[in-house]
CSV table of C-alpha atoms in Angstrom, one decimal:
chain,number,residue,atom,x,y,z
A,16,MET,CA,-35.3,4.3,54.6
A,17,ARG,CA,-37.1,7.4,55.8
A,18,ARG,CA,-40.6,7.8,54.4
A,19,LEU,CA,-41.3,11.0,52.6
A,20,SER,CA,-43.7,13.4,54.3
A,21,PRO,CA,-47.0,14.4,52.6
A,22,LEU,CA,-45.6,17.9,52.3
A,23,THR,CA,-42.5,16.7,50.5
A,24,ILE,CA,-44.6,14.4,48.2
A,25,PHE,CA,-46.9,17.3,47.4
A,26,MET,CA,-44.0,19.7,46.5
A,27,LEU,CA,-42.3,17.1,44.3
A,28,SER,CA,-45.5,16.3,42.6
A,29,ALA,CA,-46.4,20.0,42.1
A,30,PHE,CA,-43.0,20.7,40.6
A,31,GLY,CA,-43.3,17.8,38.2
A,32,TRP,CA,-46.8,18.9,37.1
A,33,ILE,CA,-45.7,22.5,36.6
A,34,VAL,CA,-42.9,21.5,34.3
A,35,ALA,CA,-45.0,19.2,32.3
A,36,LEU,CA,-48.1,21.4,32.1
A,37,THR,CA,-46.1,24.5,31.2
A,38,ALA,CA,-44.6,22.7,28.3
A,39,LEU,CA,-48.0,21.6,27.2
A,40,TRP,CA,-49.5,25.1,27.8
A,41,SER,CA,-46.9,26.7,25.6
A,42,GLN,CA,-48.3,24.7,22.7
A,43,VAL,CA,-51.9,25.5,23.2
A,44,SER,CA,-51.8,28.9,25.0
A,45,ALA,CA,-52.9,30.8,21.8
A,46,TRP,CA,-56.3,29.1,22.1
A,47,THR,CA,-56.6,28.8,25.9
A,48,SER,CA,-55.9,32.6,26.2
A,49,TYR,CA,-58.3,33.6,23.4
A,50,PRO,CA,-61.1,34.4,26.0
A,51,VAL,CA,-58.6,36.7,27.7
A,52,GLY,CA,-58.2,38.6,24.5
A,53,VAL,CA,-62.0,38.8,24.1
A,54,LEU,CA,-62.4,40.3,27.6
A,55,SER,CA,-59.5,42.7,27.0
A,56,HIS,CA,-60.9,43.7,23.7
A,57,MET,CA,-64.2,44.7,25.4
A,58,ALA,CA,-62.4,46.6,28.2
A,59,LEU,CA,-60.3,48.6,25.8
A,60,GLU,CA,-63.2,49.6,23.5
A,61,GLN,CA,-65.5,50.5,26.5
A,62,GLY,CA,-62.9,51.9,28.8
A,63,ALA,CA,-60.6,53.9,26.5
A,64,PRO,CA,-62.7,54.9,23.4
A,65,MET,CA,-60.7,58.1,23.1
A,66,TRP,CA,-57.6,56.1,22.4
A,67,VAL,CA,-58.9,52.9,20.7
A,68,ARG,CA,-60.2,52.9,17.1
A,69,GLN,CA,-60.4,49.2,16.5
A,70,VAL,CA,-59.2,45.9,18.0
A,71,HIS,CA,-58.3,43.0,15.8
A,72,LEU,CA,-58.2,39.7,17.7
A,73,SER,CA,-56.7,36.4,16.6
A,74,PRO,CA,-55.5,33.3,18.5
A,75,GLY,CA,-52.5,34.4,20.4
A,76,THR,CA,-52.4,38.0,19.3
A,77,MET,CA,-54.4,41.2,19.9
A,78,GLU,CA,-53.7,44.2,17.6
A,79,VAL,CA,-55.0,47.6,18.6
A,80,ASP,CA,-55.4,50.5,16.1
A,81,THR,CA,-55.3,53.7,18.2
A,82,ALA,CA,-56.3,57.3,17.7
A,83,ILE,CA,-53.0,58.5,19.2
A,84,SER,CA,-51.1,60.6,16.7
A,85,VAL,CA,-47.3,60.9,17.1
A,86,PRO,CA,-44.6,62.4,14.8
A,87,VAL,CA,-43.2,60.1,12.2
A,88,PRO,CA,-39.4,60.1,12.2
A,89,GLY,CA,-38.0,61.4,8.9
A,90,ALA,CA,-41.4,62.3,7.5
A,91,GLY,CA,-41.0,66.1,7.5
A,92,GLY,CA,-43.2,66.7,10.5
A,93,ARG,CA,-46.0,64.5,9.4
A,94,ARG,CA,-47.9,62.5,12.1
A,95,GLY,CA,-49.2,59.0,12.2
A,96,GLU,CA,-51.5,56.9,14.4
A,97,ILE,CA,-49.8,54.1,16.3
A,98,THR,CA,-50.7,50.4,16.3
A,99,ILE,CA,-49.7,48.1,19.1
A,100,ASP,CA,-49.5,44.3,19.3
A,101,VAL,CA,-49.8,42.2,22.5
A,102,SER,CA,-49.7,38.5,23.1
A,103,THR,CA,-52.9,37.3,24.7
A,104,ALA,CA,-51.0,34.6,26.6
A,105,ARG,CA,-48.4,37.0,28.0
A,106,TYR,CA,-50.0,37.0,31.5
A,107,ALA,CA,-51.8,33.7,31.4
A,108,TYR,CA,-48.9,31.5,32.5
A,109,GLY,CA,-50.6,31.2,35.9
A,110,LEU,CA,-53.0,28.6,34.5
A,111,PRO,CA,-50.6,25.7,34.4
A,112,ILE,CA,-49.4,26.6,37.9
A,113,PHE,CA,-53.0,26.5,39.2
A,114,ILE,CA,-53.7,23.2,37.4
A,115,ALA,CA,-50.5,21.6,38.7
A,116,LEU,CA,-51.4,22.5,42.3
A,117,VAL,CA,-54.9,21.0,41.9
A,118,LEU,CA,-53.5,17.8,40.4
A,119,ALA,CA,-50.8,17.5,43.1
A,120,ALA,CA,-53.4,17.9,45.8
A,121,ARG,CA,-55.3,14.9,44.4
A,122,GLY,CA,-58.7,14.4,45.9
A,123,ARG,CA,-62.1,14.3,44.2
A,124,GLY,CA,-63.6,16.9,41.9
A,125,ARG,CA,-60.3,17.9,40.3
A,126,LEU,CA,-61.8,18.4,36.9
A,127,GLY,CA,-64.5,20.7,38.3
A,128,ARG,CA,-61.9,22.8,40.2
A,129,VAL,CA,-59.7,23.0,37.1
A,130,ALA,CA,-62.7,24.3,35.0
A,131,ALA,CA,-63.8,26.7,37.7
A,132,GLY,CA,-60.3,28.0,38.2
A,133,TYR,CA,-59.8,28.5,34.5
A,134,ALA,CA,-62.9,30.7,34.3
A,135,LEU,CA,-62.1,32.6,37.5
A,136,LEU,CA,-58.5,33.4,36.3
A,137,LEU,CA,-59.7,35.0,33.0
A,138,PRO,CA,-60.8,38.5,34.4
A,139,PHE,CA,-57.4,38.9,36.2
A,140,GLN,CA,-55.5,37.9,33.1
A,141,ALA,CA,-57.6,40.2,31.0
A,142,PHE,CA,-56.8,43.1,33.4
A,143,SER,CA,-53.1,42.4,33.1
A,144,LEU,CA,-53.3,42.3,29.3
A,145,THR,CA,-55.4,45.5,29.1
A,146,MET,CA,-53.0,47.4,31.4
A,147,ASN,CA,-50.1,46.3,29.2
A,148,ALA,CA,-51.9,47.6,26.1
A,149,LEU,CA,-52.6,50.9,27.8
A,150,MET,CA,-49.1,51.2,29.0
A,151,GLN,CA,-47.7,50.7,25.5
A,152,MET,CA,-50.0,53.5,24.3
A,153,VAL,CA,-48.7,55.8,27.1
A,154,LEU,CA,-45.1,55.0,26.3
A,155,ALA,CA,-45.7,55.5,22.5
A,156,ALA,CA,-47.0,59.0,23.3
A,157,GLN,CA,-44.0,59.6,25.6
A,158,ALA,CA,-46.4,60.0,28.6
A,159,ASP,CA,-47.7,63.4,27.2
A,160,ILE,CA,-50.9,64.0,29.1
A,161,ARG,CA,-52.0,66.7,26.6
A,162,LEU,CA,-51.5,64.4,23.7
A,163,LEU,CA,-53.3,61.5,25.5
A,164,ARG,CA,-56.0,63.8,26.8
A,165,VAL,CA,-56.0,62.5,30.3
A,166,SER,CA,-55.3,64.0,33.7
A,167,GLN,CA,-52.2,63.2,35.9
A,168,TRP,CA,-54.1,60.9,38.2
A,169,GLN,CA,-55.3,58.8,35.3
A,170,MET,CA,-51.8,58.5,34.0
A,171,GLU,CA,-50.6,57.3,37.4
A,172,ALA,CA,-53.5,54.9,37.7
A,173,ILE,CA,-52.4,53.3,34.4
A,174,VAL,CA,-48.8,53.0,35.7
A,175,TYR,CA,-49.8,51.4,39.0
A,176,GLY,CA,-52.3,49.2,37.2
A,177,TYR,CA,-49.6,48.0,34.8
A,178,GLN,CA,-47.2,47.2,37.7
A,179,LEU,CA,-49.9,45.3,39.6
A,180,GLY,CA,-51.0,43.4,36.4
A,181,SER,CA,-47.5,42.5,35.3
A,182,LEU,CA,-45.7,41.8,38.6
A,183,VAL,CA,-48.3,40.6,41.1
A,184,LEU,CA,-51.5,39.2,39.7
A,185,PRO,CA,-50.1,36.6,37.2
A,186,THR,CA,-48.5,34.4,39.9
A,187,LEU,CA,-50.2,35.4,43.1
A,188,VAL,CA,-53.8,35.0,42.0
A,189,PRO,CA,-53.5,31.3,40.8
A,190,ILE,CA,-51.9,30.4,44.1
A,191,LEU,CA,-54.5,32.2,46.2
A,192,LEU,CA,-57.3,30.7,44.2
A,193,TRP,CA,-55.9,27.2,44.7
A,194,LEU,CA,-55.4,27.8,48.5
A,195,TRP,CA,-59.1,28.8,48.7
A,196,MET,CA,-60.4,25.9,46.5
A,197,ASP,CA,-58.3,23.2,48.2
A,198,ARG,CA,-58.3,24.7,51.7
A,199,LYS,CA,-59.4,21.4,53.3
A,200,PHE,CA,-56.3,19.6,51.8
A,201,VAL,CA,-54.1,22.5,52.8
A,202,ASN,CA,-55.4,22.4,56.4
A,203,ASP,CA,-55.6,18.7,56.8
A,204,VAL,CA,-52.5,17.6,55.0
A,205,LEU,CA,-50.0,20.4,54.3
A,206,ILE,CA,-50.3,22.4,57.5
A,207,ARG,CA,-50.4,19.3,59.7
A,208,SER,CA,-47.3,17.8,57.9
A,209,TRP,CA,-45.5,21.1,58.3
A,210,ARG,CA,-46.3,21.2,62.0
A,211,GLU,CA,-45.1,17.7,62.5
A,212,SER,CA,-41.8,18.5,60.8
A,213,LEU,CA,-41.0,21.2,63.3
A,214,PRO,CA,-38.5,20.3,66.0
A,215,PRO,CA,-40.1,19.8,69.4
A,216,ALA,CA,-40.1,22.8,71.7
A,217,ALA,CA,-37.4,22.8,74.3
A,218,SER,CA,-38.7,21.7,77.7
A,219,SER,CA,-38.9,24.4,80.4
A,220,PRO,CA,-36.3,24.1,83.2
């Protein structure tokens, strides 16, 4: 029976850990993502005071009362200020991916790497959450720069920031962080195993 390579063992282990930890994370994400909400709360109040009146934070949810006034349908031309709700765990699903990779790599100091990784991921998750909240405000105002009191370049920055925060950072940052933290394992085990699995180069005539 052929012995499994270290690379195969790592991939199978990582997959199993991701499935198990994602299921566990879904039960506790409201609490593990609470610091994400705190950072996003601070960013919104400091970075967009012309839009944000007050932020209400609870485990799992961030509610933002805005100063953006929009017409109320069927209210005879009256206007109302919008309120948006966002899940603080919406972009924090990279945490179980990162922990799964650390556990699959084994080695010493795993607990320390998990704790450090959790802390280092928070600013990126908060960025994604903040851009999501800002994008909701932009959409609620129908991207009217006069109503929002911003310039065109600021509007485009929010759109690009939202795309970066929702499509790239949640999955890419946890993997890059693990590659950096466990670079010795990656170099000594994974890359070596991958090289050994390559077919030998054809001999020159």
